[in-house]
PDB file of C-alpha atoms in Angstrom:
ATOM      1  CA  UNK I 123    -151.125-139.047  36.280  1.00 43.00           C
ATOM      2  CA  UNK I 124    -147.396-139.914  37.442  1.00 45.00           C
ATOM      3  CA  UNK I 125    -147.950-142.671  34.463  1.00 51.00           C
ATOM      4  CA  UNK I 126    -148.518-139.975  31.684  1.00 70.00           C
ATOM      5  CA  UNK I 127    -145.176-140.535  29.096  1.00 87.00           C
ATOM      6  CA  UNK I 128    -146.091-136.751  28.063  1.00 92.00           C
ATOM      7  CA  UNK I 129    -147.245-133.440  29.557  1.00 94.00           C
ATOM      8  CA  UNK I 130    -148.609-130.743  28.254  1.00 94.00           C
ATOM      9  CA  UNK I 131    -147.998-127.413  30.255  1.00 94.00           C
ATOM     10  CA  UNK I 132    -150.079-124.203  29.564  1.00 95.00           C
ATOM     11  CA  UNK I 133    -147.700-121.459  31.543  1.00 95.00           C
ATOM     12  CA  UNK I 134    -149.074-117.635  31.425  1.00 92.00           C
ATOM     13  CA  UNK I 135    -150.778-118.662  28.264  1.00 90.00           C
ATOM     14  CA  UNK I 136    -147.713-120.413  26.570  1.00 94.00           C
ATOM     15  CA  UNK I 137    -148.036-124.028  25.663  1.00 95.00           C
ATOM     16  CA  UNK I 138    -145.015-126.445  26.399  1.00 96.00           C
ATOM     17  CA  UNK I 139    -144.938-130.269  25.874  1.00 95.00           C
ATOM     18  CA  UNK I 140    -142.490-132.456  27.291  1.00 95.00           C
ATOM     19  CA  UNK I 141    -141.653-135.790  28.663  1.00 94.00           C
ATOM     20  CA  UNK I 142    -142.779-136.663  32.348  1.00 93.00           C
ATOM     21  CA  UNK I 143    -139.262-137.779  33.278  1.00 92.00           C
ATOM     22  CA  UNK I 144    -137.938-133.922  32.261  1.00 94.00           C
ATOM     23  CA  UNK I 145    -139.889-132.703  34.828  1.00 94.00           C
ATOM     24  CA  UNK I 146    -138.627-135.318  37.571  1.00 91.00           C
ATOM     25  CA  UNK I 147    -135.607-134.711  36.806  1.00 90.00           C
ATOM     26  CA  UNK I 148    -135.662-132.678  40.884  1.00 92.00           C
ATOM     27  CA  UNK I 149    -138.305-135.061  42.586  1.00 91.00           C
ATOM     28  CA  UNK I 150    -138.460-132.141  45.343  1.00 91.00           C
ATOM     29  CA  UNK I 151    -139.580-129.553  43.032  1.00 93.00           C
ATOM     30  CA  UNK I 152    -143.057-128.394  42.070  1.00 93.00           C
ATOM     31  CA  UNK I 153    -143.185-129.591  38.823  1.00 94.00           C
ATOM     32  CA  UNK I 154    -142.392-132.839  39.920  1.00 92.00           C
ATOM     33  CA  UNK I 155    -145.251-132.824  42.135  1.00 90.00           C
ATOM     34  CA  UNK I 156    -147.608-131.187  39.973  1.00 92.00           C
ATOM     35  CA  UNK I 157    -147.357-134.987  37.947  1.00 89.00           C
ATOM     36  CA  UNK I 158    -149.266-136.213  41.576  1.00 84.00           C
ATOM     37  CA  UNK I 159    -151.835-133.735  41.407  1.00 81.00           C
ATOM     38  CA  UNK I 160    -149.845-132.693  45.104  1.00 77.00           C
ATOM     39  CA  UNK I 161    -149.631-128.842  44.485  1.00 81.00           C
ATOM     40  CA  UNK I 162    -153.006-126.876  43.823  1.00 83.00           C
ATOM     41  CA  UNK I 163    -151.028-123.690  41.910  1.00 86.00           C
ATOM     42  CA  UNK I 164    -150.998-126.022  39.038  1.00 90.00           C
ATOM     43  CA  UNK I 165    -154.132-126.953  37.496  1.00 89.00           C
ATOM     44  CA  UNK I 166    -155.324-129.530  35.176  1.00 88.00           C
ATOM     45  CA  UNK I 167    -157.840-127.805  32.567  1.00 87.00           C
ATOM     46  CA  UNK I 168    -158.702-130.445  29.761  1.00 88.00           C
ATOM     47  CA  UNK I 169    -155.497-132.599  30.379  1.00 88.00           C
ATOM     48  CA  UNK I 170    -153.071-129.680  30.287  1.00 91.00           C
ATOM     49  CA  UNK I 171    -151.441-128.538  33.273  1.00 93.00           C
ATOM     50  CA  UNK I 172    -152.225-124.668  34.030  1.00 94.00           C
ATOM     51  CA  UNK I 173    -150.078-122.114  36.144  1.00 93.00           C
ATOM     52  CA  UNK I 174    -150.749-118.697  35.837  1.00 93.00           C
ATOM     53  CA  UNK I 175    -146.653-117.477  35.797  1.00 94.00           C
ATOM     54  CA  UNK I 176    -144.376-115.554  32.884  1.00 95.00           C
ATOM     55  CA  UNK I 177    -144.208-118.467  30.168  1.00 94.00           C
ATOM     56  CA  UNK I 178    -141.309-116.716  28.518  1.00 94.00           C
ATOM     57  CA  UNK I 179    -139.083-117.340  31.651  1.00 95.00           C
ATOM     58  CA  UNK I 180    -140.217-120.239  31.793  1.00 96.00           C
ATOM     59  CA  UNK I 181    -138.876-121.544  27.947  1.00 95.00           C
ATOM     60  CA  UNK I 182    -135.645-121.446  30.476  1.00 93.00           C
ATOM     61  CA  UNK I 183    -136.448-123.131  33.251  1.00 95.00           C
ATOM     62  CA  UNK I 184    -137.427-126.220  30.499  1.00 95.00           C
ATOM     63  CA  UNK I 185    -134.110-125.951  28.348  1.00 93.00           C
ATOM     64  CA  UNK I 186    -132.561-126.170  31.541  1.00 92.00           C
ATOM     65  CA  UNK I 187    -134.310-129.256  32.468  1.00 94.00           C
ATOM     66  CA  UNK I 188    -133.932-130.524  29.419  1.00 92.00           C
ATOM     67  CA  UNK I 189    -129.977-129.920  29.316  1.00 89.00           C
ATOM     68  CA  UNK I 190    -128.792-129.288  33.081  1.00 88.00           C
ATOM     69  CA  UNK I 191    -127.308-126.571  31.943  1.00 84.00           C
ATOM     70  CA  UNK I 192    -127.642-123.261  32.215  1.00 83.00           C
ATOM     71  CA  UNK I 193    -127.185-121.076  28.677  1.00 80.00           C
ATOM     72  CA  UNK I 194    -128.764-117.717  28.296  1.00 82.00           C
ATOM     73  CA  UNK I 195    -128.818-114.892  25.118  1.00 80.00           C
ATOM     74  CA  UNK I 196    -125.983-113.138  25.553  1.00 73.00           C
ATOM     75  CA  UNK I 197    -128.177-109.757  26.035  1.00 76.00           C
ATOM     76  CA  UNK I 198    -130.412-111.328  28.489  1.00 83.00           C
ATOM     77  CA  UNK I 199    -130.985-109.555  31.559  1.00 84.00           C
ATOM     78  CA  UNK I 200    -133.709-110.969  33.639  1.00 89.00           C
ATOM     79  CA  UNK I 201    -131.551-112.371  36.080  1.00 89.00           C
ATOM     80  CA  UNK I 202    -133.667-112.203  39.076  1.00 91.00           C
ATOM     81  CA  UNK I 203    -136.798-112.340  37.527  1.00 94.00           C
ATOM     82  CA  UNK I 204    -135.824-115.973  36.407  1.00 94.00           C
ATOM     83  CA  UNK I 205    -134.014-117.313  39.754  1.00 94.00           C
ATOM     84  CA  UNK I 206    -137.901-115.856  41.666  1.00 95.00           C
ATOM     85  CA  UNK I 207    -139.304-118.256  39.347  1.00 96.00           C
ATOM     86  CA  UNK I 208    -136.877-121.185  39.598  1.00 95.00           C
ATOM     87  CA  UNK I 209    -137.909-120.322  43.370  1.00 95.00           C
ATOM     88  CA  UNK I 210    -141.226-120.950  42.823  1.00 96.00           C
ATOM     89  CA  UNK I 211    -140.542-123.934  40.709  1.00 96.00           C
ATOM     90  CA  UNK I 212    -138.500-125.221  43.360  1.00 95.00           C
ATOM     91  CA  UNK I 213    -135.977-125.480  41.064  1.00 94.00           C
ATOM     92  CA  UNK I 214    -133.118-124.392  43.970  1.00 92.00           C
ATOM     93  CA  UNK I 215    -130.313-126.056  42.552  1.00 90.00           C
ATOM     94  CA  UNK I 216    -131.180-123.072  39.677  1.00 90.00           C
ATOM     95  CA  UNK I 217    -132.024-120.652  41.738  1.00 91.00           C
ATOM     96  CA  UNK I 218    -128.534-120.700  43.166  1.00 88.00           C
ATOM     97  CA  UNK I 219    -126.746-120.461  39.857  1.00 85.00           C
ATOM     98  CA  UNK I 220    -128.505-117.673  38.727  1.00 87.00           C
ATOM     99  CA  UNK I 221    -127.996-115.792  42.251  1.00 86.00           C
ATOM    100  CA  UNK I 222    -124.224-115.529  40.742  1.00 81.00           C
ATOM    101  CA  UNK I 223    -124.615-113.356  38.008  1.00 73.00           C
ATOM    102  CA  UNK I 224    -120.559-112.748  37.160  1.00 70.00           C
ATOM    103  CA  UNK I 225    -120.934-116.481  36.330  1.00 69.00           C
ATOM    104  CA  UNK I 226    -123.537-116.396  33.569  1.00 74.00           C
ATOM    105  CA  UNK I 227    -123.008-112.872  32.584  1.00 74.00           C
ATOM    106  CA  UNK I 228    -120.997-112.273  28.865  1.00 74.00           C
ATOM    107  CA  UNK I 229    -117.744-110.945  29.255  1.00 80.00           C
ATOM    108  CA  UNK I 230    -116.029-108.206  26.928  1.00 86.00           C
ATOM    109  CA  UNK I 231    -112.961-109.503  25.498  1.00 91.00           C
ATOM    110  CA  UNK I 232    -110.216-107.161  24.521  1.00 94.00           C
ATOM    111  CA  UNK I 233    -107.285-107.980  21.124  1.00 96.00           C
ATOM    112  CA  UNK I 234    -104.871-105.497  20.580  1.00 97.00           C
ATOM    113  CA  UNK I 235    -102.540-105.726  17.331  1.00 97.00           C
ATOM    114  CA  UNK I 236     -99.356-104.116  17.353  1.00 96.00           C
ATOM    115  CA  UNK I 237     -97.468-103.904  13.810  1.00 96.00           C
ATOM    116  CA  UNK I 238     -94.710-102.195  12.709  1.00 94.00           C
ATOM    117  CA  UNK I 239     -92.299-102.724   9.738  1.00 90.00           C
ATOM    118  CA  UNK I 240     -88.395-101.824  10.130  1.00 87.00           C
ATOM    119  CA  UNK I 241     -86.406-102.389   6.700  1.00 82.00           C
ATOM    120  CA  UNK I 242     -87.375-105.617   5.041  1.00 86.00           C
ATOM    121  CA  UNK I 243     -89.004-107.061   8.359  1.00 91.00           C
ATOM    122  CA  UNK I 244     -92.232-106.654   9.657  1.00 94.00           C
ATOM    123  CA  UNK I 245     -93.103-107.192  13.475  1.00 95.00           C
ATOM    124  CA  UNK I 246     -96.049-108.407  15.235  1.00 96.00           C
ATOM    125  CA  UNK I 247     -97.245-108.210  19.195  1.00 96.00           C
ATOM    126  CA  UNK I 248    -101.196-109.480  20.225  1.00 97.00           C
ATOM    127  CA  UNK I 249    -101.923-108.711  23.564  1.00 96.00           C
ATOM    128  CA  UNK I 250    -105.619-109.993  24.624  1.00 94.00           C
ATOM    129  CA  UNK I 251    -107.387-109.951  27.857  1.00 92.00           C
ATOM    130  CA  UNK I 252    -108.906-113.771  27.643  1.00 89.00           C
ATOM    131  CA  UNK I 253    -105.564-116.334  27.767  1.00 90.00           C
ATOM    132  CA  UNK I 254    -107.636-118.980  26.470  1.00 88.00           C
ATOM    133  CA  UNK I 255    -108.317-116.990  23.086  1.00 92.00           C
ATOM    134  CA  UNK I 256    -104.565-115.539  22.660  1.00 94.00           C
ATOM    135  CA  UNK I 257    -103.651-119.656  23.257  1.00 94.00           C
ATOM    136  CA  UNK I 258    -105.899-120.624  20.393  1.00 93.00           C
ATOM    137  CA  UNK I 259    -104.816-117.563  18.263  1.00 95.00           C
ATOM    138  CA  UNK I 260    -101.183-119.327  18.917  1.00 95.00           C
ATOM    139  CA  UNK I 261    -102.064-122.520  18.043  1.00 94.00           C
ATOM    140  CA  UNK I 262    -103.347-121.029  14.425  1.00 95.00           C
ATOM    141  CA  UNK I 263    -100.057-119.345  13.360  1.00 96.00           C
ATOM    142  CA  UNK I 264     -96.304-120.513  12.737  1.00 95.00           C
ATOM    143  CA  UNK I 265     -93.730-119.161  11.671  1.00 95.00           C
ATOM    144  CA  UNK I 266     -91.784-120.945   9.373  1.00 94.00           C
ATOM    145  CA  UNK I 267     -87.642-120.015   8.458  1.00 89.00           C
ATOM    146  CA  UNK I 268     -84.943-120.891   5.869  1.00 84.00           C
ATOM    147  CA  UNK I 269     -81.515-119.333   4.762  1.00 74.00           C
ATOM    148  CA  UNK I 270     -82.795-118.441   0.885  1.00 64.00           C
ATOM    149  CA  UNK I 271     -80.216-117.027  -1.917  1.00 60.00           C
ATOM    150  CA  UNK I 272     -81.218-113.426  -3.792  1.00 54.00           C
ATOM    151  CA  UNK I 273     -84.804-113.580  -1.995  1.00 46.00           C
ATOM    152  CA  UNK I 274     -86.641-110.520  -0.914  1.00 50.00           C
ATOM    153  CA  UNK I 275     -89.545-108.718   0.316  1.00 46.00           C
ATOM    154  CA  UNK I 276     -91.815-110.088  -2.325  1.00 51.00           C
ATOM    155  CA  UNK I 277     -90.508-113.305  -3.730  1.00 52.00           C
ATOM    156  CA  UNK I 278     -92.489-115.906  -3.408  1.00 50.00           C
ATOM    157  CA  UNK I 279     -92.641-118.799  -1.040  1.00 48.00           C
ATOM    158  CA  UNK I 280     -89.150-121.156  -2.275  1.00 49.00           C
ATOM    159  CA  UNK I 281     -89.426-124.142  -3.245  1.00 46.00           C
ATOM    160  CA  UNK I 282     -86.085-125.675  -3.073  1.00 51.00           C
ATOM    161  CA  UNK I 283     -85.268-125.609   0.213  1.00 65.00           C
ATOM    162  CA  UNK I 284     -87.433-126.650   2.742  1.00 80.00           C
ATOM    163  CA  UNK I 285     -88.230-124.513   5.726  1.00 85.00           C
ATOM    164  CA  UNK I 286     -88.234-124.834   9.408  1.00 90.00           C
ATOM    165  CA  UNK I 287     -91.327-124.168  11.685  1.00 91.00           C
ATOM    166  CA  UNK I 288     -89.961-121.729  14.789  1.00 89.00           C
ATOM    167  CA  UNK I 289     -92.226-121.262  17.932  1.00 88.00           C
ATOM    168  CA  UNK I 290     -93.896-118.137  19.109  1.00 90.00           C
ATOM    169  CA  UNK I 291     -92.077-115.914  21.269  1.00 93.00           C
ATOM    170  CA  UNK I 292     -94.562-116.114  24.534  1.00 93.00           C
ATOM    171  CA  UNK I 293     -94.054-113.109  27.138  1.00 93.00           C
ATOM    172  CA  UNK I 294     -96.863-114.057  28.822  1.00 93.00           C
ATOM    173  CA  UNK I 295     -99.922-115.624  28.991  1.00 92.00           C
ATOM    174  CA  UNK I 296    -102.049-112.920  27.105  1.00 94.00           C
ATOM    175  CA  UNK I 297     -99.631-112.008  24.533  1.00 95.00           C
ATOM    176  CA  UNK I 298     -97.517-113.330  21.758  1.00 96.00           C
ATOM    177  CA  UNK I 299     -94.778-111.732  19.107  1.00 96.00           C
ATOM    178  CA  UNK I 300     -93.826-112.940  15.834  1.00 96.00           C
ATOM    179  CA  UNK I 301     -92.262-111.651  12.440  1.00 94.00           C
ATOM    180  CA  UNK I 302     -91.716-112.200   8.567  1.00 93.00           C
ATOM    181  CA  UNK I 303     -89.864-110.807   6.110  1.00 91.00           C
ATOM    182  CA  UNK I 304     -86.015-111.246   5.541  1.00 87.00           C
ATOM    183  CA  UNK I 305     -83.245-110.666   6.915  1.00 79.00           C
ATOM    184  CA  UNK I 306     -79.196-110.301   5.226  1.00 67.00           C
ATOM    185  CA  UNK I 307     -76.989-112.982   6.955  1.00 59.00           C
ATOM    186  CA  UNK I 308     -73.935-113.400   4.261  1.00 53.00           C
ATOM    187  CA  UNK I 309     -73.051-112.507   1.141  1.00 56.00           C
ATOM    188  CA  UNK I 310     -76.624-112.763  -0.630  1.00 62.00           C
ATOM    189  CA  UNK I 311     -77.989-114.921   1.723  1.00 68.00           C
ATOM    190  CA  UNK I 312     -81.092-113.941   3.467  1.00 73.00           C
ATOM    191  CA  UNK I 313     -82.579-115.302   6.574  1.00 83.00           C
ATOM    192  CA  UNK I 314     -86.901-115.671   5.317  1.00 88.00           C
ATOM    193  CA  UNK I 315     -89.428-115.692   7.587  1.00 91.00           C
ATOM    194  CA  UNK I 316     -93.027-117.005   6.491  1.00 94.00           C
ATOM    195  CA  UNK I 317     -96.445-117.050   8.345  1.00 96.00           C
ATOM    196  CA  UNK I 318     -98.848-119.433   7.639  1.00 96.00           C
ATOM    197  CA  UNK I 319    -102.599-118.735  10.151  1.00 96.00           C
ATOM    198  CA  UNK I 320    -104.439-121.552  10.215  1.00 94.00           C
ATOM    199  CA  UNK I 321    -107.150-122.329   8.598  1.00 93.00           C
ATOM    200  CA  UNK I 322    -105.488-120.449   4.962  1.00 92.00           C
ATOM    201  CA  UNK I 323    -102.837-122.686   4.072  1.00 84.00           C
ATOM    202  CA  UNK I 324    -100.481-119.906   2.476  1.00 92.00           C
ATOM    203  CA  UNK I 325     -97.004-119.070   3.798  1.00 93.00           C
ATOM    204  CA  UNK I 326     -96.630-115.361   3.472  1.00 93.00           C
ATOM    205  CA  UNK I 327     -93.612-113.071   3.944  1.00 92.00           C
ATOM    206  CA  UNK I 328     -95.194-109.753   3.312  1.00 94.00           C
ATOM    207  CA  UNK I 329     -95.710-108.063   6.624  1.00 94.00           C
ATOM    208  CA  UNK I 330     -98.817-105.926   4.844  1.00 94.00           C
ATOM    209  CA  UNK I 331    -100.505-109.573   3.219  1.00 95.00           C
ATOM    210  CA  UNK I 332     -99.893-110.959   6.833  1.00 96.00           C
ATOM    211  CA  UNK I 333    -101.642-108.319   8.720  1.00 96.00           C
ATOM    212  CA  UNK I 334    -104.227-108.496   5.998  1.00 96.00           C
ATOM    213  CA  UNK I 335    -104.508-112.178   7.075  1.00 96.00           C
ATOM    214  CA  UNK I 336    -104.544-111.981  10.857  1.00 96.00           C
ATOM    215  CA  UNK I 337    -107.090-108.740  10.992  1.00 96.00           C
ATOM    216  CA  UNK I 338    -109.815-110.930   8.851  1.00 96.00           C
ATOM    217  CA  UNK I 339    -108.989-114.057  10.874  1.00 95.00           C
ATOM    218  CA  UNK I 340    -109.991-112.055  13.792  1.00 96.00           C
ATOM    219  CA  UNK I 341    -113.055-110.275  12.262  1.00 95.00           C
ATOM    220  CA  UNK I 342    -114.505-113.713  11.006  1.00 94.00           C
ATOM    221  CA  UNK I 343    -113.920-115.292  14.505  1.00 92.00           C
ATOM    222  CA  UNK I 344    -116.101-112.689  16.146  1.00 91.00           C
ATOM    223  CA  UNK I 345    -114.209-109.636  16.785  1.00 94.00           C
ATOM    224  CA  UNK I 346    -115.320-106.168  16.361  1.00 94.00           C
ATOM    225  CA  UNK I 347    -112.904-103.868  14.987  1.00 96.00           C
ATOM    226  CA  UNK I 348    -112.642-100.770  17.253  1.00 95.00           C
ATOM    227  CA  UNK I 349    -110.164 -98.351  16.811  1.00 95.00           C
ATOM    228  CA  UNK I 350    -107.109 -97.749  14.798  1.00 93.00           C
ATOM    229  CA  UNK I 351    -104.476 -95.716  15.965  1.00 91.00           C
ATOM    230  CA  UNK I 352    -100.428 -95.164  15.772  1.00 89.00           C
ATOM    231  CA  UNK I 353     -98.629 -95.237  18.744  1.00 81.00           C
ATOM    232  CA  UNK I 354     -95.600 -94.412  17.561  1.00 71.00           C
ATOM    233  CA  UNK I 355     -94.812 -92.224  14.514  1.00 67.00           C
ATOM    234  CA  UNK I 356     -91.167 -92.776  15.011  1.00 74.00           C
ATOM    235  CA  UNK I 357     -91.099 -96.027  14.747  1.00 69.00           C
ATOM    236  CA  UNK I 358     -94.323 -96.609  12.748  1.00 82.00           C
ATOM    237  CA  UNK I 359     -96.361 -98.691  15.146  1.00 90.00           C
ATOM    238  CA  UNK I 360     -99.699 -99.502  14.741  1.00 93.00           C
ATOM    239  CA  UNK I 361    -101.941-100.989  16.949  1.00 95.00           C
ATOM    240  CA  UNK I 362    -105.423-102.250  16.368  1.00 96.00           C
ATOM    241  CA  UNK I 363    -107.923-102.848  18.740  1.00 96.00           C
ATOM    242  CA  UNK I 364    -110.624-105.376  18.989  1.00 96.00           C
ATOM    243  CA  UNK I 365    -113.355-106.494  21.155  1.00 94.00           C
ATOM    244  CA  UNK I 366    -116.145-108.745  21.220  1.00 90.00           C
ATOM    245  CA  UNK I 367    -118.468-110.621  23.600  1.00 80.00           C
ATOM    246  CA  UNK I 368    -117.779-113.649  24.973  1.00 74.00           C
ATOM    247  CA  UNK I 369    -120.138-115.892  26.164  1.00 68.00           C
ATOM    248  CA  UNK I 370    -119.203-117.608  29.637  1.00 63.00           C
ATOM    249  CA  UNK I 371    -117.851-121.188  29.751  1.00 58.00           C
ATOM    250  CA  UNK I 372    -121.662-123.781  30.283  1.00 55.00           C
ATOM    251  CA  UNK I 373    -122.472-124.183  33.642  1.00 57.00           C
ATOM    252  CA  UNK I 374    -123.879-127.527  34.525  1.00 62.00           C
ATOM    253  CA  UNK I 375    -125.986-129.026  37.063  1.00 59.00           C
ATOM    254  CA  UNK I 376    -125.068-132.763  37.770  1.00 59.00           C
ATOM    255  CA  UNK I 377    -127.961-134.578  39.615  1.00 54.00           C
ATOM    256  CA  UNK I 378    -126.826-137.779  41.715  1.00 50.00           C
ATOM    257  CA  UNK I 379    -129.390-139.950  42.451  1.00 44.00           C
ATOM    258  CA  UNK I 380    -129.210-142.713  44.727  1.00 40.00           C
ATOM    259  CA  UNK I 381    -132.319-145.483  45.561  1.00 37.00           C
ATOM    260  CA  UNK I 382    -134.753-143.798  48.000  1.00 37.00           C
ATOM    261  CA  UNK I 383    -132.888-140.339  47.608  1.00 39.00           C
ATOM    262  CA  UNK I 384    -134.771-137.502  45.876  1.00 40.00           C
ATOM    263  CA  UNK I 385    -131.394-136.538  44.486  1.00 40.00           C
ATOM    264  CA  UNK I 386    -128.522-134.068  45.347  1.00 40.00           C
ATOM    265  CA  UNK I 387    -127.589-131.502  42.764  1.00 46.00           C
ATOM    266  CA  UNK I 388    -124.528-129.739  42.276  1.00 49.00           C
ATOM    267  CA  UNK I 389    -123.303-127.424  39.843  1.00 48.00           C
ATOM    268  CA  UNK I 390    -119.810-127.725  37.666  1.00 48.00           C
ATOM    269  CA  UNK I 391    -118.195-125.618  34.902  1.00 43.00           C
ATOM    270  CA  UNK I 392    -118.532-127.522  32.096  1.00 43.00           C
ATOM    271  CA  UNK I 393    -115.281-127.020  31.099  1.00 37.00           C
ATOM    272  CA  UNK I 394    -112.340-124.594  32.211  1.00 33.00           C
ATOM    273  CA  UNK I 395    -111.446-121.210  31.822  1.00 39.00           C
ATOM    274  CA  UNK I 396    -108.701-119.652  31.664  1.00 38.00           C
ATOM    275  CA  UNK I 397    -107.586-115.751  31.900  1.00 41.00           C
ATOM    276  CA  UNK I 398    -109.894-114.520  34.863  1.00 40.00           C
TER     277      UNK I 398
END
């Protein structure tokens, strides 16, 4: 039976196929065994393999042996329900991921927008609880500058003179500040500032077109628009407020196996995370 290049499992009434080696991939577990006829629960009933356990947890337990890694809906909830049946799967290495929740659990990620417009300028703070996403939201915008003659508030982007790209003033790690508009310097010169936010490919000096901009560059990359509010009147500051789920960075089981070793597993982030 060990021989057999495919299996066909019939868990709780759900049918599975697979690949003998997917189930080998832990030579300790049941499932390995089962393939030797060495563990009675599972039963071979017309050459399918028969156990009588949930076959919805189970869909799981095989992407996870068909991956090594562990990736769940983001509303799933079933936490200990699954790691009792990577128990009785003897699927330990499993069992132990899912016995840290906070690891595979979604997170709620908070944006916050902060606008305001002074004169001809317009000025923008993002705070946001996840580093990694206010990072990646900085890597998306710049700020480009030039001394212009007789421009304002609405000309369009010059084409003359060509402009310089300034970086993003960086408080911290979860929050950024920008601007655009213009600015007098001498005479009729004006100091422009543009914002271009990756992946439109305008430059834009209108504070309103900007926010415009960054609020559906948000919405399209997940974000739930929550609230609106003005915090202050004085100085006519708005801040919007966003949130959305994030799903939790892959955890991965890496199996060593050595000759005449059943194989050691341990279990990596699949790649790193910043903002805890």
């Amino acid at each position: 039976m060990s021989n057999r290049e495919v299996v066909v499992l019939s868990v709780g009434g759900v049918r599975f196929v697979t690949r003998a080696s997917t189930l080998q991939q832990f030579p300790e577990s049941r499932l390995a065994r089962m393939l030797n006829n060495d563990d009675r629960e599972f039963k071979l009933v017309n050459g399918e393999f028969f156990v009588d356990r949930d076959g919805t947890l189970f869909s799981y337990i095989m992407d996870f042996l068909r991956t090594l890694q562990v990736s769940l809906p983001t509303d799933f909830s079933d936490y200990q329900r699954l790691q009792r049946e990577a128990e009785f799967y003897g699927l330990y290495p499993l069992a132990d991921l899912l016995s840290q929740e906070h690891l595979l659990k979604p997170r709620l990620e908070i944006l916050e927008v902060r606008f305001s417009v002074q004169e001809m300028q317009a000025f923008f703070r993002i705070f946001g609880s996840c580093s990694t996403t206010v990072e990646t939201l900085a890597e998306q915008i710049t700020v480009f500058t030039g001394q212009q003659s007789g421009q304002s508030w609405n000309s369009p982007f010059p084409s003359q003179k060509p402009l310089i790209p300034l970086p993003l003033e960086r408080p911290s790690h979860h929050d950024m500040v920008f601007q655009c508009g213009t600015d007098y310097s001498a005479g009729d010169q004006f100091v422009a500032r543009y914002v271009s936010i990756k992946p439109d490919n305008r430059k834009l000096i209108n504070g309103t077109n900007v926010l415009g901009l960054l609020l559906d560059t948000l919405l399209k990359d997940g974000f739930r628009l929550v609230s609106t509010r003005t915090v202050s009147s004085e100085e006519k500051v708005e801040c919007y407020s966003f949130e959305r789920m994030k799903r939790p960075a892959g955890l991965t089981i890496t199996v060593n196996q050595t000759p005449g070793s059943s194989g050691v597993a341990q279990a990596k982030r699949s790649q790193a995370q910043k903002g805890k």
